[in-house]
Amino acid sequence: MMDFLHHILAFDAESPLLFTQFYFWAFFALVYALFAFIMESPLLSKSKVKSRLHLRNVYLLFVSWFFYYKTSGLFLLILAFVTFSDWVIAQQIRNAQTKDYGLRITKYKIPVATVLLALSVVIDLGLLAYFKYAYFFTNMLNDLFGTGFRVFDIFAYIGNGFSEAGRFSVDTIVLPVGISFYIFQVISYTADVYRGRIQPVKNILDFGFYVSFFPQLVAGPIVRAEEFIPQLYKPFRLSRRLFGLAVFWILNGLAKKIIMSDYLAVNIIDRVFDNPLLFSGFENLFALFAYSLQVYADFSGYTDVAIGVAMLMGFYLPKNFDSPYKSRNPQEFWRRWHMSLGRWLKTYLYIPLGGNRRIGFGTYFWWALIALVSAALTGWWWLLIPFTLLIAGVAVAHRRIVHGKWSNGKLLYSNLNSFITQVLGGLWHGASWNFIIWGGINGIGMIANKIWREMNWHVRFGSMTVLTLTLAMLDWRYNLPVWRLFAVWAGIVWTGTLIRYIWWLVTRDKLRITNYELKITNALADAWAIAQTFTFITFTRLFFRSSSNLDPATANEVAWATAKNMVNQIGGAWNNAIIPAFLWEFRWVVAMFVAGMVIHWLPADWKRRYRLRFASMPLWLMVIAVCLAILVIYQFVTADMQPFIYFQF
Amino acid sequence: MRPNQVLLFIIAVMVCLGALCMVLPGRVAWRGHELRWPTLAEVTGTEAETSETSETSEVSEVSEESENPEGSEGTEGTKGADSVPAQEPVVIPKIQIDSTLDSRIYLRAFYASLPEAAERVVRVLHYGDSQIEEDRMTLQIREHLQARFGGTGVGLMPLAQTIPSRTVRQELYMNRRKVNPYHGPQRYLSYASREMQRADGKYGVMSQMALMADSLVPGSEEITAVCIPQTASAHYTRWQVFADSSVHYTFSGDTVRLQGRGAVYGLSQECEQGIIVDNIPLRGCLGLVFTKTDSAQLADFYSGQNVRLIIMQFGGNAIPFNEKPGTIQAIVTGLREQVQYIKACAPDASILFIGPSDMLRQTEGEWQTYPMVPYMDRLLQKMAQEEEIAYFSLFRWMGGAGSMARWQATGLAGSDGVHFYRSGARKAGNAVAEWIMEGMMD
């Protein structure tokens, strides 16, 4: 028992508190027992609701800090510092705004509130840059200028008593868990205070609770201040149905994470991504699609659990995923995928850049930077020419729009700003080039789709035909796997476009189409669009994965080599004869993937119904259902691994 | 719902799950399937500690045993079986090994041949499974030997390089049109599926051959291979082509053009004198294929090319599919036959056998060493001693059972628990090379 308690209480970097482990649930049960005591104890006067809520908030703050300490040790101090800094700055922003303080520089008066906001963003992003991007920037500088800089952990140096030797290593910078999430949360708070959307939180402990609420601290969702802070002052509210839904979300999340994500990862995805050359083209393609499902199941599973756990304590976190692989185009995908990040980027990056209404210094700055860095790091300085032409063209077009000579400003501005948002969003996901490439491809996909939707059917079919023929020619001429892959893909899209084009030609003059026909054709069109979007998103996943246990330079190299080798295998080492053998030998893995996709694509109404049915079942039956679900999940936790089988030699 | 009611619900679930721990301890067989559920001890962590200890103590236990050849019966096997709770106990027969023997004495003939490298080629063949694909491990052995005794070039490569090498990049053309190697000439492999095998056993020294002017593959009567060295040490001074006499070839820089009808057994970029170390990966192979290869062909190559060391690195592919000591014994017996066959074909060559690395599988939600890895390692060592060939235990050099997990954690091995990353392969290759080189000094 002492060992058990020690295991629960002491920091151990090797065993953080994860939702998928028994220790988390033991921890949560203990936390909830005291939580219930605070909320229900007759020792606390019923009339003092506010003090009870305050006590609850303080209690959950310390619980959350303990949770973070268990996960990240002394990085708790960084979390505490950020909490303190943004709390103080937000107070001062409101103070400065109330009193209209300003800094006068020559004839200009800069509001102090703006300076304070900038200070807050610099501190927050500075910390994020230091911990998350130090290796990335160091490598970039070394690559660009041939220098030999190495990272230096200043916090370890201070922790060692201003010495390089001591308890902490100064040669490595460890990324604090969840820093990307809580930094974005505090920025949203300070920005919302600056914009007057919310009042600053008076009590720092309440604010600390908002920043570090443990269910969403490690992997989101990114909760904006205006969504969460009002809940701090509302009494506990959990209807019977909401309780059932909370339990459902927890089980749903665990099942997604363990049954879907982990099982697929261990049995096929990891081994293929680790060494694509060992596997045939079909296996690589299957692993890539399975990886798409795994990423979704892993991430959304974790946030489902977070949402359920928070609900049990009477807090409501925003929905983070809305069946993203049902999207019919890339824009819709980004409205359904990691929605809290998407909203954050839209509110605090895309709209300040100008959104679809304008472009300004920020837009030009980021495009110039993207051009410069792309040219410098690839060594293809000629890239500057098209980029310069693009930026010059944008400037000319912008001028024409301002003078009312061109009306497509909305499309142009939104494309330019959303591309920047996608690239920076990619960088948020990980500090390496593959994530930037991933963001860039997503940006290109969104722009291409917007332009496509602006075209009429003649232009669509014509341009698709030209593209397909070009890729086919490239494949024929160079016979490289990458051209083969693109040519086949383009061929499939072209076939679909041809069918739709013919249908459009046949029906455009037909005045009477029955509702039934319309329904069928719309359903087919949706299915086609969903399949294309899913394939495109899956393709971008080639660049989404990097090894966390490698140093950043090697991780970049490995990520690039993995993407290249997978493309080579898919486009080159294809052998239809081995597909049946693979499907048979890996039948459980394949079945799991198919089941995952089928469940994902179930109509939202069906899902809502079975969720509500679960939520409404009697409590005794729910206890049994939970135990059975955990029993099933445990079978997957302990499932034996599929052994290696080679199909291609 | 009030918090107290929620708390009661949580308690009810925990009580029910705890009751299940008492009703369903470990595994329950049900209609041919196995239902698993942890015991209370496992949940509270006491069982887990035992399992961790078993992983870490494996190293010392194995090394102790190697000092004591009369080690207690079933030391390794019991350990392996313990790490898979509730499975049927695996009884491991006793293995007697002379742990005082430094098996490098069996490399003496190779060491003695090395001075010849000043005047002619001394060849080393490295056969292995997927662990040596892409020139992994072989590269380090080559670099060490060539740095000391001279020599350049990577040696043998197949005509259609379906598995890329990190040291030589190949482009293949048929009738001057670039083709993917998988869509190149018809290939026959002794270690692949039946339809890729041939009855006459004429696979050549690489255990694979490509057929030119095959009626099934249009354009295969004229094939051009451009083989571009990717590292400084891969540069070469001469080409060799091993093919039927009916195949004609010409060289131009990194390009070799072949015409005619017949089998091509391999291309080689090499030197006139010095050491050549050939990388010959046989994907998915147990190592039992040499006896299927025409002995005359092998003997001709071994003697004609002055092959003085043959490295065989096999065993890993037997592990995931065989959990019974009897099967492992049978496989090692098969490997013994291969060694004898190679010895007969190459009487002047020394043989070094490299055993499997540590290999992990996920069982009961935890990564554990396959129970048969230590057993196979010991059996192979015993076989090597009896056949008087050298043996390098990759498994024990890595640190024994569980060491692969440490390699994974430090970025040396992949998440499949079997294959090394390049960094890991470099480390292992250097270790083998240094072990060979140290043997010379003794």
mmCIF file of C-alpha atoms in Angstrom, chain A residues 220-492:
data_model
loop_
_atom_site.group_PDB
_atom_site.id
_atom_site.type_symbol
_atom_site.label_atom_id
_atom_site.label_comp_id
_atom_site.label_asym_id
_atom_site.label_seq_id
_atom_site.Cartn_x
_atom_site.Cartn_y
_atom_site.Cartn_z
ATOM 1 C CA GLY A 220 -6.588 20.489 -24.749
ATOM 2 C CA PRO A 221 -9.122 21.467 -25.811
ATOM 3 C CA ILE A 222 -7.770 25.023 -25.774
ATOM 4 C CA VAL A 223 -10.410 26.735 -23.692
ATOM 5 C CA ARG A 224 -10.842 30.416 -24.312
ATOM 6 C CA ALA A 225 -11.208 32.620 -21.294
ATOM 7 C CA GLU A 226 -14.640 33.905 -22.256
ATOM 8 C CA GLU A 227 -15.893 30.306 -22.489
ATOM 9 C CA PHE A 228 -14.535 29.080 -19.184
ATOM 10 C CA ILE A 229 -14.100 31.894 -16.712
ATOM 11 C CA PRO A 230 -17.839 32.552 -16.258
ATOM 12 C CA GLN A 231 -18.183 28.913 -15.183
ATOM 13 C CA LEU A 232 -15.917 29.572 -12.207
ATOM 14 C CA TYR A 233 -18.676 31.514 -10.537
ATOM 15 C CA LYS A 234 -21.613 29.292 -11.413
ATOM 16 C CA PRO A 235 -22.856 26.641 -8.991
ATOM 17 C CA PHE A 236 -22.382 22.954 -9.695
ATOM 18 C CA ARG A 237 -24.877 21.778 -12.293
ATOM 19 C CA LEU A 238 -25.024 18.254 -13.664
ATOM 20 C CA SER A 239 -28.332 16.855 -14.826
ATOM 21 C CA ARG A 240 -28.922 13.128 -14.855
ATOM 22 C CA ARG A 241 -28.632 13.059 -18.630
ATOM 23 C CA LEU A 242 -25.467 15.165 -18.640
ATOM 24 C CA PHE A 243 -23.981 12.770 -16.111
ATOM 25 C CA GLY A 244 -24.743 9.886 -18.466
ATOM 26 C CA LEU A 245 -23.197 11.789 -21.332
ATOM 27 C CA ALA A 246 -20.074 12.487 -19.266
ATOM 28 C CA VAL A 247 -19.692 8.764 -18.596
ATOM 29 C CA PHE A 248 -20.278 8.073 -22.279
ATOM 30 C CA TRP A 249 -17.587 10.544 -23.370
ATOM 31 C CA ILE A 250 -15.091 8.982 -20.986
ATOM 32 C CA LEU A 251 -15.737 5.457 -22.259
ATOM 33 C CA ASN A 252 -15.863 6.647 -25.846
ATOM 34 C CA GLY A 253 -12.520 8.381 -25.447
ATOM 35 C CA LEU A 254 -10.859 5.393 -23.800
ATOM 36 C CA ALA A 255 -12.176 3.060 -26.486
ATOM 37 C CA LYS A 256 -10.939 5.351 -29.257
ATOM 38 C CA LYS A 257 -7.530 5.699 -27.679
ATOM 39 C CA ILE A 258 -6.933 2.096 -26.712
ATOM 40 C CA ILE A 259 -8.973 0.013 -29.126
ATOM 41 C CA MET A 260 -8.514 2.094 -32.244
ATOM 42 C CA SER A 261 -5.404 4.143 -31.840
ATOM 43 C CA ASP A 262 -3.022 1.980 -29.849
ATOM 44 C CA TYR A 263 -3.985 -1.302 -31.477
ATOM 45 C CA LEU A 264 -3.512 0.036 -35.002
ATOM 46 C CA ALA A 265 -0.318 1.830 -34.029
ATOM 47 C CA VAL A 266 1.389 -1.167 -32.510
ATOM 48 C CA ASN A 267 0.319 -3.710 -35.080
ATOM 49 C CA ILE A 268 0.878 -1.908 -38.334
ATOM 50 C CA ILE A 269 1.430 1.844 -38.304
ATOM 51 C CA ASP A 270 4.540 2.202 -36.186
ATOM 52 C CA ARG A 271 6.421 -0.562 -37.889
ATOM 53 C CA VAL A 272 5.618 0.710 -41.391
ATOM 54 C CA PHE A 273 6.461 4.328 -40.585
ATOM 55 C CA ASP A 274 9.646 3.190 -38.874
ATOM 56 C CA ASN A 275 10.853 1.291 -41.899
ATOM 57 C CA PRO A 276 8.696 1.782 -44.987
ATOM 58 C CA LEU A 277 11.167 -0.047 -47.201
ATOM 59 C CA LEU A 278 10.380 -3.324 -45.456
ATOM 60 C CA PHE A 279 6.807 -3.148 -46.708
ATOM 61 C CA SER A 280 5.071 -3.206 -50.050
ATOM 62 C CA GLY A 281 3.265 -0.261 -51.603
ATOM 63 C CA PHE A 282 -0.132 -1.493 -50.478
ATOM 64 C CA GLU A 283 1.021 -1.976 -46.895
ATOM 65 C CA ASN A 284 2.450 1.532 -46.892
ATOM 66 C CA LEU A 285 -0.789 2.941 -48.262
ATOM 67 C CA PHE A 286 -2.856 1.023 -45.742
ATOM 68 C CA ALA A 287 -0.622 2.187 -42.899
ATOM 69 C CA LEU A 288 -0.957 5.771 -44.086
ATOM 70 C CA PHE A 289 -4.749 5.624 -44.078
ATOM 71 C CA ALA A 290 -4.707 3.792 -40.760
ATOM 72 C CA TYR A 291 -2.458 6.528 -39.414
ATOM 73 C CA SER A 292 -5.092 9.091 -40.356
ATOM 74 C CA LEU A 293 -7.578 7.188 -38.242
ATOM 75 C CA GLN A 294 -5.049 6.665 -35.459
ATOM 76 C CA VAL A 295 -4.201 10.359 -35.151
ATOM 77 C CA TYR A 296 -7.880 11.198 -34.952
ATOM 78 C CA ALA A 297 -8.724 8.412 -32.497
ATOM 79 C CA ASP A 298 -5.761 9.242 -30.297
ATOM 80 C CA PHE A 299 -6.281 12.973 -30.103
ATOM 81 C CA SER A 300 -10.048 13.077 -30.062
ATOM 82 C CA GLY A 301 -10.153 10.142 -27.652
ATOM 83 C CA TYR A 302 -8.022 12.076 -25.203
ATOM 84 C CA THR A 303 -10.177 15.180 -25.442
ATOM 85 C CA ASP A 304 -13.358 13.101 -25.133
ATOM 86 C CA VAL A 305 -12.097 11.831 -21.794
ATOM 87 C CA ALA A 306 -11.135 15.376 -20.790
ATOM 88 C CA ILE A 307 -14.614 16.621 -21.640
ATOM 89 C CA GLY A 308 -16.247 13.794 -19.687
ATOM 90 C CA VAL A 309 -14.051 14.211 -16.616
ATOM 91 C CA ALA A 310 -14.629 17.977 -16.582
ATOM 92 C CA MET A 311 -18.388 17.449 -16.899
ATOM 93 C CA LEU A 312 -18.407 15.216 -13.841
ATOM 94 C CA MET A 313 -17.033 18.177 -11.919
ATOM 95 C CA GLY A 314 -19.621 20.495 -13.414
ATOM 96 C CA PHE A 315 -17.408 22.193 -16.014
ATOM 97 C CA TYR A 316 -18.163 22.230 -19.696
ATOM 98 C CA LEU A 317 -15.321 22.215 -22.213
ATOM 99 C CA PRO A 318 -15.901 22.998 -25.864
ATOM 100 C CA LYS A 319 -16.262 20.255 -28.426
ATOM 101 C CA ASN A 320 -12.937 19.655 -30.117
ATOM 102 C CA PHE A 321 -13.701 17.249 -32.972
ATOM 103 C CA ASP A 322 -16.835 16.919 -35.054
ATOM 104 C CA SER A 323 -16.310 13.783 -37.169
ATOM 105 C CA PRO A 324 -13.630 15.555 -39.238
ATOM 106 C CA TYR A 325 -13.365 12.817 -41.871
ATOM 107 C CA LYS A 326 -16.916 13.579 -42.903
ATOM 108 C CA SER A 327 -15.675 16.859 -44.342
ATOM 109 C CA ARG A 328 -16.389 17.566 -47.993
ATOM 110 C CA ASN A 329 -13.502 19.979 -48.468
ATOM 111 C CA PRO A 330 -10.371 21.106 -46.636
ATOM 112 C CA GLN A 331 -12.024 24.228 -45.192
ATOM 113 C CA GLU A 332 -14.741 22.135 -43.636
ATOM 114 C CA PHE A 333 -12.114 19.740 -42.329
ATOM 115 C CA TRP A 334 -10.452 22.555 -40.443
ATOM 116 C CA ARG A 335 -13.789 23.559 -38.968
ATOM 117 C CA ARG A 336 -14.274 20.012 -37.664
ATOM 118 C CA TRP A 337 -10.698 19.067 -36.690
ATOM 119 C CA HIS A 338 -9.150 20.355 -33.454
ATOM 120 C CA MET A 339 -11.874 22.965 -33.387
ATOM 121 C CA SER A 340 -10.558 24.787 -30.338
ATOM 122 C CA LEU A 341 -7.212 25.389 -32.053
ATOM 123 C CA GLY A 342 -8.962 26.358 -35.286
ATOM 124 C CA ARG A 343 -11.063 28.925 -33.439
ATOM 125 C CA TRP A 344 -8.021 30.221 -31.612
ATOM 126 C CA LEU A 345 -6.021 30.638 -34.811
ATOM 127 C CA LYS A 346 -8.949 32.312 -36.509
ATOM 128 C CA THR A 347 -9.557 34.733 -33.641
ATOM 129 C CA TYR A 348 -6.009 35.597 -32.700
ATOM 130 C CA LEU A 349 -4.092 35.161 -35.948
ATOM 131 C CA TYR A 350 -6.228 35.005 -39.086
ATOM 132 C CA ILE A 351 -8.532 37.922 -38.235
ATOM 133 C CA PRO A 352 -5.746 40.195 -36.893
ATOM 134 C CA LEU A 353 -3.884 39.517 -40.162
ATOM 135 C CA GLY A 354 -6.939 40.876 -41.953
ATOM 136 C CA GLY A 355 -9.040 37.770 -42.506
ATOM 137 C CA ASN A 356 -10.887 38.042 -45.786
ATOM 138 C CA ARG A 357 -11.243 41.833 -45.521
ATOM 139 C CA ARG A 358 -7.775 43.220 -45.903
ATOM 140 C CA ILE A 359 -4.070 42.566 -46.050
ATOM 141 C CA GLY A 360 -1.459 44.644 -44.343
ATOM 142 C CA PHE A 361 2.078 44.640 -43.088
ATOM 143 C CA GLY A 362 1.600 41.318 -41.318
ATOM 144 C CA THR A 363 0.536 39.520 -44.469
ATOM 145 C CA TYR A 364 3.466 40.847 -46.514
ATOM 146 C CA PHE A 365 5.890 40.198 -43.671
ATOM 147 C CA TRP A 366 4.930 36.550 -43.279
ATOM 148 C CA TRP A 367 4.907 35.877 -47.006
ATOM 149 C CA ALA A 368 8.336 37.461 -47.395
ATOM 150 C CA LEU A 369 9.622 35.419 -44.464
ATOM 151 C CA ILE A 370 8.185 32.182 -45.869
ATOM 152 C CA ALA A 371 9.843 32.975 -49.215
ATOM 153 C CA LEU A 372 13.202 33.775 -47.691
ATOM 154 C CA VAL A 373 13.333 30.790 -45.381
ATOM 155 C CA SER A 374 12.129 28.390 -48.091
ATOM 156 C CA ALA A 375 14.812 29.609 -50.492
ATOM 157 C CA ALA A 376 17.570 29.650 -47.913
ATOM 158 C CA LEU A 377 16.923 26.210 -46.520
ATOM 159 C CA THR A 378 16.339 24.410 -49.791
ATOM 160 C CA GLY A 379 19.200 26.271 -51.426
ATOM 161 C CA TRP A 380 16.849 27.015 -54.328
ATOM 162 C CA TRP A 381 17.347 30.750 -54.465
ATOM 163 C CA TRP A 382 15.391 30.887 -57.695
ATOM 164 C CA LEU A 383 12.321 30.402 -55.515
ATOM 165 C CA LEU A 384 12.643 34.061 -54.631
ATOM 166 C CA ILE A 385 11.659 34.985 -58.194
ATOM 167 C CA PRO A 386 8.183 33.398 -58.143
ATOM 168 C CA PHE A 387 7.665 34.548 -54.573
ATOM 169 C CA THR A 388 8.657 38.113 -55.505
ATOM 170 C CA LEU A 389 6.350 37.987 -58.499
ATOM 171 C CA LEU A 390 3.578 36.678 -56.295
ATOM 172 C CA ILE A 391 4.022 39.386 -53.671
ATOM 173 C CA ALA A 392 4.284 42.081 -56.354
ATOM 174 C CA GLY A 393 1.164 40.699 -58.033
ATOM 175 C CA VAL A 394 -0.636 40.757 -54.708
ATOM 176 C CA ALA A 395 0.405 44.374 -54.145
ATOM 177 C CA VAL A 396 -0.899 45.360 -57.602
ATOM 178 C CA ALA A 397 -4.135 43.442 -57.123
ATOM 179 C CA HIS A 398 -4.556 44.964 -53.685
ATOM 180 C CA ARG A 399 -4.193 48.440 -55.175
ATOM 181 C CA ARG A 400 -6.794 47.670 -57.824
ATOM 182 C CA ILE A 401 -9.175 46.331 -55.191
ATOM 183 C CA VAL A 402 -8.716 49.423 -53.023
ATOM 184 C CA HIS A 403 -9.523 51.580 -56.026
ATOM 185 C CA GLY A 404 -12.580 49.488 -56.831
ATOM 186 C CA LYS A 405 -11.186 48.128 -60.091
ATOM 187 C CA TRP A 406 -11.306 44.508 -59.040
ATOM 188 C CA SER A 407 -13.897 42.747 -56.966
ATOM 189 C CA ASN A 408 -12.186 39.522 -55.923
ATOM 190 C CA GLY A 409 -10.614 40.965 -52.807
ATOM 191 C CA LYS A 410 -12.344 38.596 -50.438
ATOM 192 C CA LEU A 411 -10.951 35.501 -52.167
ATOM 193 C CA LEU A 412 -7.471 36.952 -52.478
ATOM 194 C CA TYR A 413 -7.223 38.205 -48.917
ATOM 195 C CA SER A 414 -8.645 35.073 -47.357
ATOM 196 C CA ASN A 415 -6.292 32.851 -49.364
ATOM 197 C CA LEU A 416 -3.209 34.854 -48.449
ATOM 198 C CA ASN A 417 -4.048 35.052 -44.770
ATOM 199 C CA SER A 418 -5.313 31.513 -44.412
ATOM 200 C CA PHE A 419 -2.122 30.151 -45.978
ATOM 201 C CA ILE A 420 -0.060 31.987 -43.352
ATOM 202 C CA THR A 421 -2.393 30.695 -40.654
ATOM 203 C CA GLN A 422 -1.979 27.139 -41.900
ATOM 204 C CA VAL A 423 1.823 27.349 -42.023
ATOM 205 C CA LEU A 424 2.043 28.809 -38.527
ATOM 206 C CA GLY A 425 -0.578 26.332 -37.333
ATOM 207 C CA GLY A 426 1.668 23.589 -38.714
ATOM 208 C CA LEU A 427 4.597 24.990 -36.753
ATOM 209 C CA TRP A 428 2.470 24.947 -33.590
ATOM 210 C CA HIS A 429 2.034 21.178 -33.975
ATOM 211 C CA GLY A 430 5.756 20.504 -33.863
ATOM 212 C CA ALA A 431 9.097 22.220 -34.148
ATOM 213 C CA SER A 432 10.340 20.729 -37.358
ATOM 214 C CA TRP A 433 10.175 21.293 -41.076
ATOM 215 C CA ASN A 434 7.833 18.449 -41.761
ATOM 216 C CA PHE A 435 5.128 20.194 -39.727
ATOM 217 C CA ILE A 436 5.656 23.410 -41.671
ATOM 218 C CA ILE A 437 5.447 21.451 -44.932
ATOM 219 C CA TRP A 438 2.313 19.797 -43.577
ATOM 220 C CA GLY A 439 0.792 23.195 -42.803
ATOM 221 C CA GLY A 440 1.836 24.504 -46.221
ATOM 222 C CA ILE A 441 0.246 21.566 -48.058
ATOM 223 C CA ASN A 442 -2.950 22.092 -46.098
ATOM 224 C CA GLY A 443 -2.865 25.769 -47.020
ATOM 225 C CA ILE A 444 -2.372 24.938 -50.699
ATOM 226 C CA GLY A 445 -5.205 22.408 -50.501
ATOM 227 C CA MET A 446 -7.564 25.004 -49.069
ATOM 228 C CA ILE A 447 -6.626 27.584 -51.679
ATOM 229 C CA ALA A 448 -6.922 25.065 -54.526
ATOM 230 C CA ASN A 449 -10.340 24.000 -53.295
ATOM 231 C CA LYS A 450 -11.576 27.582 -53.011
ATOM 232 C CA ILE A 451 -10.405 28.333 -56.532
ATOM 233 C CA TRP A 452 -11.943 25.064 -57.773
ATOM 234 C CA ARG A 453 -15.299 26.014 -56.324
ATOM 235 C CA GLU A 454 -15.154 29.358 -58.102
ATOM 236 C CA MET A 455 -14.771 27.606 -61.484
ATOM 237 C CA ASN A 456 -17.606 26.542 -63.741
ATOM 238 C CA TRP A 457 -17.834 22.923 -64.852
ATOM 239 C CA HIS A 458 -16.200 23.473 -68.247
ATOM 240 C CA VAL A 459 -13.135 25.040 -66.630
ATOM 241 C CA ARG A 460 -13.056 22.397 -63.909
ATOM 242 C CA PHE A 461 -13.052 19.539 -66.363
ATOM 243 C CA GLY A 462 -10.585 21.275 -68.660
ATOM 244 C CA SER A 463 -8.107 22.093 -65.923
ATOM 245 C CA MET A 464 -8.388 18.604 -64.397
ATOM 246 C CA THR A 465 -7.745 17.059 -67.797
ATOM 247 C CA VAL A 466 -4.668 19.221 -68.316
ATOM 248 C CA LEU A 467 -3.368 18.401 -64.857
ATOM 249 C CA THR A 468 -3.938 14.662 -65.292
ATOM 250 C CA LEU A 469 -2.277 14.607 -68.699
ATOM 251 C CA THR A 470 0.678 16.581 -67.372
ATOM 252 C CA LEU A 471 1.170 14.174 -64.495
ATOM 253 C CA ALA A 472 0.770 11.174 -66.781
ATOM 254 C CA MET A 473 3.412 12.644 -69.085
ATOM 255 C CA LEU A 474 5.748 13.258 -66.172
ATOM 256 C CA ASP A 475 5.214 9.685 -65.017
ATOM 257 C CA TRP A 476 5.861 8.329 -68.481
ATOM 258 C CA ARG A 477 8.920 10.513 -68.997
ATOM 259 C CA TYR A 478 10.634 10.090 -65.648
ATOM 260 C CA ASN A 479 9.026 6.939 -64.248
ATOM 261 C CA LEU A 480 9.457 8.121 -60.697
ATOM 262 C CA PRO A 481 7.193 6.776 -57.938
ATOM 263 C CA VAL A 482 6.124 10.264 -56.921
ATOM 264 C CA TRP A 483 4.818 11.031 -60.427
ATOM 265 C CA ARG A 484 3.195 7.619 -60.615
ATOM 266 C CA LEU A 485 1.411 8.287 -57.351
ATOM 267 C CA PHE A 486 0.204 11.730 -58.394
ATOM 268 C CA ALA A 487 -0.762 10.503 -61.854
ATOM 269 C CA VAL A 488 -2.892 7.670 -60.456
ATOM 270 C CA TRP A 489 -4.486 9.984 -57.947
ATOM 271 C CA ALA A 490 -5.181 12.611 -60.605
ATOM 272 C CA GLY A 491 -6.597 9.869 -62.829
ATOM 273 C CA ILE A 492 -9.079 8.869 -60.147
#
